[in-house]
Coordinates of C-alpha atoms (C1' of nucleotides) in Angstrom, one line a residue:
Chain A
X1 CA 50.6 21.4 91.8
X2 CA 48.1 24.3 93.0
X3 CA 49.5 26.8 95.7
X4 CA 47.2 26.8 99.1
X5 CA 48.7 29.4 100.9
X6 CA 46.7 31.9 100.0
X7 CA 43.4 29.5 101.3
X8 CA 45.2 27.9 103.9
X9 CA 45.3 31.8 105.0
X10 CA 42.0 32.7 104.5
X11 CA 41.4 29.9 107.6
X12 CA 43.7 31.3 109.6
X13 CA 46.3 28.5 109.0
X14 CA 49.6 29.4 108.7
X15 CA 51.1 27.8 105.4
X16 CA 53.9 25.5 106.5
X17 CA 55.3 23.2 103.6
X18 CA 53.8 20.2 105.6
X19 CA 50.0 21.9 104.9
X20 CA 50.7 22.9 101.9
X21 CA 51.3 18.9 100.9
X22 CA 48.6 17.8 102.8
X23 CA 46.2 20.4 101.3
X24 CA 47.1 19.0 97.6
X25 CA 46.8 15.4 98.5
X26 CA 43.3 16.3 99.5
X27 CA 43.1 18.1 96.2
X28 CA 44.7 15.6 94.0
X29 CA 42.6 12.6 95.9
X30 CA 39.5 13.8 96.5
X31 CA 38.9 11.8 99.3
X32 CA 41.8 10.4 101.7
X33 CA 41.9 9.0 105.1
X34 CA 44.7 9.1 107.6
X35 CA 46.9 6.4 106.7
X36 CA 46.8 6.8 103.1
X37 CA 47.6 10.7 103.7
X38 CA 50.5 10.2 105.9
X39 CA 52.1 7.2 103.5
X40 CA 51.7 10.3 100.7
X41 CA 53.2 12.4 103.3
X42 CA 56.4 10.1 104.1
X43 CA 57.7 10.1 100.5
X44 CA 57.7 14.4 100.6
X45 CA 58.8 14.5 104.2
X46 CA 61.2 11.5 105.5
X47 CA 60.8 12.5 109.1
X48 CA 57.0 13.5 109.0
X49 CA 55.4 13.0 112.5
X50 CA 52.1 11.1 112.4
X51 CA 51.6 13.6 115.3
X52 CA 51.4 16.3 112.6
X53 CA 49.2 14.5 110.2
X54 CA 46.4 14.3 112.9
X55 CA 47.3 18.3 114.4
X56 CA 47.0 19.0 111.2
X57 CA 44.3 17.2 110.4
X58 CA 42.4 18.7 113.5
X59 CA 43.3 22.5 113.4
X60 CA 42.0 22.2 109.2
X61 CA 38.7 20.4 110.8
X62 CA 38.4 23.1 113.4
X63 CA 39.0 25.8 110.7
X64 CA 36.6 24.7 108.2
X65 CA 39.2 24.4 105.9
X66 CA 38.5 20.5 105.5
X67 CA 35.6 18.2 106.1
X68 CA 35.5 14.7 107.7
X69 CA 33.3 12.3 105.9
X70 CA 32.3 9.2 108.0
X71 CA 31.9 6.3 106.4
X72 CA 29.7 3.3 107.0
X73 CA 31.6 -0.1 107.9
X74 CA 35.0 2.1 107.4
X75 CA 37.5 4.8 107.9
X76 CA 36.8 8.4 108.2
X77 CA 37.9 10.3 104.8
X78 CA 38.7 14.1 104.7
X79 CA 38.2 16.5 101.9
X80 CA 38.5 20.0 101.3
X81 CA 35.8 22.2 102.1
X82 CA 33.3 22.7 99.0
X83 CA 30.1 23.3 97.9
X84 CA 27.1 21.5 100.1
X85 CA 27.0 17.8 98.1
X86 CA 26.8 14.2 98.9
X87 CA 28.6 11.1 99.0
X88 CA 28.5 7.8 97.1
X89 CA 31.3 4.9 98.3
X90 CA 32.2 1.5 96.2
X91 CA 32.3 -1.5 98.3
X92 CA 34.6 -2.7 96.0
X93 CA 37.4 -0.2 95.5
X94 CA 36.5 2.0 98.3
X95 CA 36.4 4.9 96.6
X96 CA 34.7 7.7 97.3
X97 CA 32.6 10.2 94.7
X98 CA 30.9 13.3 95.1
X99 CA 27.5 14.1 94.1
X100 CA 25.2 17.0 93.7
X101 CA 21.5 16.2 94.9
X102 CA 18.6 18.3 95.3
X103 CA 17.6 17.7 98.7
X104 CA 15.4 20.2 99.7
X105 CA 12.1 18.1 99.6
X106 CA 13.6 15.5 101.8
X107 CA 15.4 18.5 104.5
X108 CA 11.9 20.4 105.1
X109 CA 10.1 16.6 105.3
X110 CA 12.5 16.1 107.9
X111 CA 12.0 19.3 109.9
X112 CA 8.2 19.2 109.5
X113 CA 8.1 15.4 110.5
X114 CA 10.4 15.9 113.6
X115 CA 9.9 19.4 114.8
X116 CA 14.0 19.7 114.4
X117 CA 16.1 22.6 113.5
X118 CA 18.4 21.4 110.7
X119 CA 21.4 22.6 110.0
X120 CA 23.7 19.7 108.1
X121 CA 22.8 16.8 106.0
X122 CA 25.3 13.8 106.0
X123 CA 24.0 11.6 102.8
X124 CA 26.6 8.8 101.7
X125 CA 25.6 6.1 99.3
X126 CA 27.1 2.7 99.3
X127 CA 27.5 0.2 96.5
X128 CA 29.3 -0.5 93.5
X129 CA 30.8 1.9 91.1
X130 CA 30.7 2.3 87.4
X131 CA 33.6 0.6 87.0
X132 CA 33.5 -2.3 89.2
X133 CA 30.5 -4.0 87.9
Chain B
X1 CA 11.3 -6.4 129.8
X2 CA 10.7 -8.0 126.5
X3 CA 12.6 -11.2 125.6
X4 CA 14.9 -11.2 122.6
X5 CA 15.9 -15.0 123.3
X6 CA 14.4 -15.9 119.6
X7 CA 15.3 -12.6 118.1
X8 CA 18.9 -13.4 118.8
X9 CA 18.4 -17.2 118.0
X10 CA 16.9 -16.1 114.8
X11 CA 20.2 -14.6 114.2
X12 CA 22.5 -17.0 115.2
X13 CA 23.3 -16.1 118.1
X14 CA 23.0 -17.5 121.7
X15 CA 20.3 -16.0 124.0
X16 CA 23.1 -15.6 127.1
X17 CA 22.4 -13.2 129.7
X18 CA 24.5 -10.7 128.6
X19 CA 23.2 -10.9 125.5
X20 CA 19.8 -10.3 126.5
X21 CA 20.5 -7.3 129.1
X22 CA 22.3 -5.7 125.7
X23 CA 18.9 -6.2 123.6
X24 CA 17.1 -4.5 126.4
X25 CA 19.8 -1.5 126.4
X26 CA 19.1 -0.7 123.0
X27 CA 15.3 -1.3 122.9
X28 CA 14.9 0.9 125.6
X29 CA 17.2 3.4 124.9
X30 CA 16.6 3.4 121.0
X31 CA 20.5 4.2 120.4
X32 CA 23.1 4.1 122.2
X33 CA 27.1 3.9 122.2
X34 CA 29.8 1.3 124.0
X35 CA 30.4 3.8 127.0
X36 CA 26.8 4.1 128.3
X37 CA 26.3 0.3 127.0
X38 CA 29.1 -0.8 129.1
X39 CA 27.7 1.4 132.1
X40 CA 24.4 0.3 131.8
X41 CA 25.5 -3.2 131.8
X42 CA 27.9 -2.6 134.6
X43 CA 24.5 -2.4 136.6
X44 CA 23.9 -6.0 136.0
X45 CA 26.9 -7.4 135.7
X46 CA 29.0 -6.5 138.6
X47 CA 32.0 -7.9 136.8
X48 CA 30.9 -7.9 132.9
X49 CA 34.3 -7.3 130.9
X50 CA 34.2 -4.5 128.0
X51 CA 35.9 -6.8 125.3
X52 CA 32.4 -8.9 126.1
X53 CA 30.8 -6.0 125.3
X54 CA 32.7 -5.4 122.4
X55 CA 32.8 -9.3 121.1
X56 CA 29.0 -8.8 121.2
X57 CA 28.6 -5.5 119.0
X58 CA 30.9 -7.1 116.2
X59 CA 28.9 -10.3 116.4
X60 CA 25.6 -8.9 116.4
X61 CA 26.9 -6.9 113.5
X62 CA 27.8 -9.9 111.8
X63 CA 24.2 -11.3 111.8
X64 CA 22.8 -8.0 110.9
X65 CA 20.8 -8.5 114.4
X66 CA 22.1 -5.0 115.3
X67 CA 23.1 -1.8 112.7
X68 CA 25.6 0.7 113.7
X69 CA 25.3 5.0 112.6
X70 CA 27.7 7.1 112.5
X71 CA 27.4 10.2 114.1
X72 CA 29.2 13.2 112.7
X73 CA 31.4 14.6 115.1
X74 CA 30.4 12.0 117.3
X75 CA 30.7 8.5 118.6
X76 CA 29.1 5.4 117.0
X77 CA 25.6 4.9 118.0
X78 CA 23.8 1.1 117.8
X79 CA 20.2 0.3 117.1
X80 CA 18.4 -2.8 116.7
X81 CA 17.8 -3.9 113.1
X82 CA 14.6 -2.6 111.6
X83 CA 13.1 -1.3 108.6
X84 CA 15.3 0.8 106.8
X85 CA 14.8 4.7 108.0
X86 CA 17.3 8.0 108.5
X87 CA 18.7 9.4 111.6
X88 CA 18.2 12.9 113.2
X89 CA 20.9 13.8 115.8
X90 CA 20.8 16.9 117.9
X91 CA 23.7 18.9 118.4
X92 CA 23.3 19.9 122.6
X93 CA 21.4 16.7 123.7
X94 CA 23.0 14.3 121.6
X95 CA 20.2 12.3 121.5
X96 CA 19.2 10.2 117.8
X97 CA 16.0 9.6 116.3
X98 CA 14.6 7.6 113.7
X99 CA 12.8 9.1 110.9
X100 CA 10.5 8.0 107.5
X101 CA 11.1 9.5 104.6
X102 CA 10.9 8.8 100.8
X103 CA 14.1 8.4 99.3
X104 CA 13.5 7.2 96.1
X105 CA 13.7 9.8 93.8
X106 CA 16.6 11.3 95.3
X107 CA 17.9 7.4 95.0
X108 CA 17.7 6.8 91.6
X109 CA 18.6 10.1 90.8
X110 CA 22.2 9.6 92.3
X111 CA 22.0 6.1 90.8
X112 CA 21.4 8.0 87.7
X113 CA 24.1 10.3 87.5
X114 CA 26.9 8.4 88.9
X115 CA 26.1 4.9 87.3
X116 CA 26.1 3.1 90.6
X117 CA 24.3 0.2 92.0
X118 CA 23.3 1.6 95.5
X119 CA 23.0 -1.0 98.0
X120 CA 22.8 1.3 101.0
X121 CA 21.6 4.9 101.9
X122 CA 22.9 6.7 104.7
X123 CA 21.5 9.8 105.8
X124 CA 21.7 11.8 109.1
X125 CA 20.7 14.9 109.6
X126 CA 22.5 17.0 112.7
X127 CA 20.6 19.9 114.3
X128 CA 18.7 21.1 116.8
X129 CA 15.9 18.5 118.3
X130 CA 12.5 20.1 119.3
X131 CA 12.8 20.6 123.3
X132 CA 16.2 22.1 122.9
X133 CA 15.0 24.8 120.8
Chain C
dT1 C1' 21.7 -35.4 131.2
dT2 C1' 25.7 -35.0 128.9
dA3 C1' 28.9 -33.4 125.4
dT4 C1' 30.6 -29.7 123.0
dA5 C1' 31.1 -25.5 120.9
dA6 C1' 30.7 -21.2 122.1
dA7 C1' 30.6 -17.2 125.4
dG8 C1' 32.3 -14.7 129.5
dG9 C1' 35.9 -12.7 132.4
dA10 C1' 40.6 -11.1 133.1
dT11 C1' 44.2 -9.3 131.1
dA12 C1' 47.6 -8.5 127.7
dA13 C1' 48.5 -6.7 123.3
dT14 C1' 47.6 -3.8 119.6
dC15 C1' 46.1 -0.1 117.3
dT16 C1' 44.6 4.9 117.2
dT17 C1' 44.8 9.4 118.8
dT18 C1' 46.4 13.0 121.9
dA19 C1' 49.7 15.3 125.0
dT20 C1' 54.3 17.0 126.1
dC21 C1' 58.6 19.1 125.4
dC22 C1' 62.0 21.1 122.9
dT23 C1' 63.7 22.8 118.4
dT24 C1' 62.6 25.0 114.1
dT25 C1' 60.0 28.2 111.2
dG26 C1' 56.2 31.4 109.2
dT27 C1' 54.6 35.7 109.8
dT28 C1' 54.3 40.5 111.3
dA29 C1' 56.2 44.7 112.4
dT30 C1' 60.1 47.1 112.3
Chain D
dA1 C1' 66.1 42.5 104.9
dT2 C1' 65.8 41.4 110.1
dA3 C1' 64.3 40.4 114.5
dA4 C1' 60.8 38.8 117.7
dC5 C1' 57.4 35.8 118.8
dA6 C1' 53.8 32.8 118.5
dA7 C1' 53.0 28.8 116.4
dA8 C1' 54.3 24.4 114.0
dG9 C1' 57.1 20.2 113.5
dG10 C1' 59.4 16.0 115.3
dA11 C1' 60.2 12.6 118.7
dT12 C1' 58.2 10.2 122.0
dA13 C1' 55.3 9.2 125.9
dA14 C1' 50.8 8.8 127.4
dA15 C1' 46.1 7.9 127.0
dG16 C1' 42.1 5.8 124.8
dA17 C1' 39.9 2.4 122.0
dT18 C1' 39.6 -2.1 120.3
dT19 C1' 41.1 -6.8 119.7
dA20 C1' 43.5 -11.2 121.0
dT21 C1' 44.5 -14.8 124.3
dC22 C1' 43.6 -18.2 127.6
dC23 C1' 41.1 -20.5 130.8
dT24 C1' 36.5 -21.2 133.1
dT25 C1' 31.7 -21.3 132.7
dT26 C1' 27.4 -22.0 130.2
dA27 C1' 23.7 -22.5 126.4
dT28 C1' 22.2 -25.7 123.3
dA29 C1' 21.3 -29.9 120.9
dA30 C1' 21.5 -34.8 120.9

DNA sequence: TTATAAAGGATAATCTTTATCCTTTGTTAT
DNA sequence: ATAACAAAGGATAAAGATTATCCTTTATAA
């Protein structure tokens, strides 16, 4: 189990035992929405709040120190903050994968096209995984 | 006002009134969410009930008549079905736009790489929108 | 024109998320 | 190590968003 204090710090969040939990079910899930987080969250902590899953959840979106990742016919997941990337989801087992693309011909196509300043891409795949085929 | 009556029949769906007035919203205003739907509607409807709204998205969602984007940081935007295109969003107006652009090669690259079958692609880009520069 | 399944409206019920209040705790400076 | 204090956690109420229910009205097809 890897020890967020020290990054939960670096986003100005003070490093309560609660965080710290919540920070390594994002790390050992990759992706997780809220209700799968606060079940994880109930077995460490008895008497967790839900109220402090989505404070949490809000002061770590607000931070940076997380990012929400909507998905399309589903729940939102959150995921700690990494390198810029993409998202692929299975219909099947709703799981979610990172992905590295290069997307700069398609960003400064876009911005030509529309005249637009960008400044974030959102790209999530759907469809069916490796292993659900 | 154009008339969706066969649009909607095409989709299974009964041309009501209602129906109709919500067409018109969202061919007009290109995308749009349930709060300025419902107050749009209000207009015509003196007494229109927002779970009428509501039973109408989710059916019209159904029959693929209507698609829904999600907007990061954002409410739910709806659009009438059409060819398959991306979104631009901008950050102070709010307001969404469609755009063209080729996907493919950034397609079958992530189809590539992670071994999925992609069924759907996603992609909206958040910035700044030419006026509000 | 009529019969019927479906849609609309009103409202209750059910989530989902946020606010409040008080107790406990992490952190910083002694 | 300790004390002080702002901030976090828990419990719960409140607010917001969405869905279900029930009865009346209506669009559609025969």
């Amino acid at each position: 189990m890897i020890d967020f204090t020290d990054e939960l710090r670096l986003h100005n969040l003070k490093a309560t035992p609660q965080r710290l939990a919540m920070s390594d079910a994002m790390y050992v899930n990759g992706h997780i929405n809220i209700d799968a987080l606060y079940l994880i969250m109930l077995k460490k902590f008895h008497s967790i709040s839900l109220a402090t899953i989505y404070k949490n959840i809000n002061l770590m979106l607000e931070n940076s120190f997380i990012q929400e990742v909507k998905i399309p016919q589903d729940k939102s997941v959150y995921e700690l903050s990494k390198d810029i990337h993409s998202h692929l989801v299975c219909q099947k087992c709703k799981e979610v994968f990172d992905i590295n693309l290069e997307l700069e011909t398609v960003l400064s196509e876009a911005q030509q096209q529309s005249g637009f300043k960008i400044c974030k891409t959102s790209l999530v795949f759907s469809g069916i995984c490796k292993k659900c085929q």
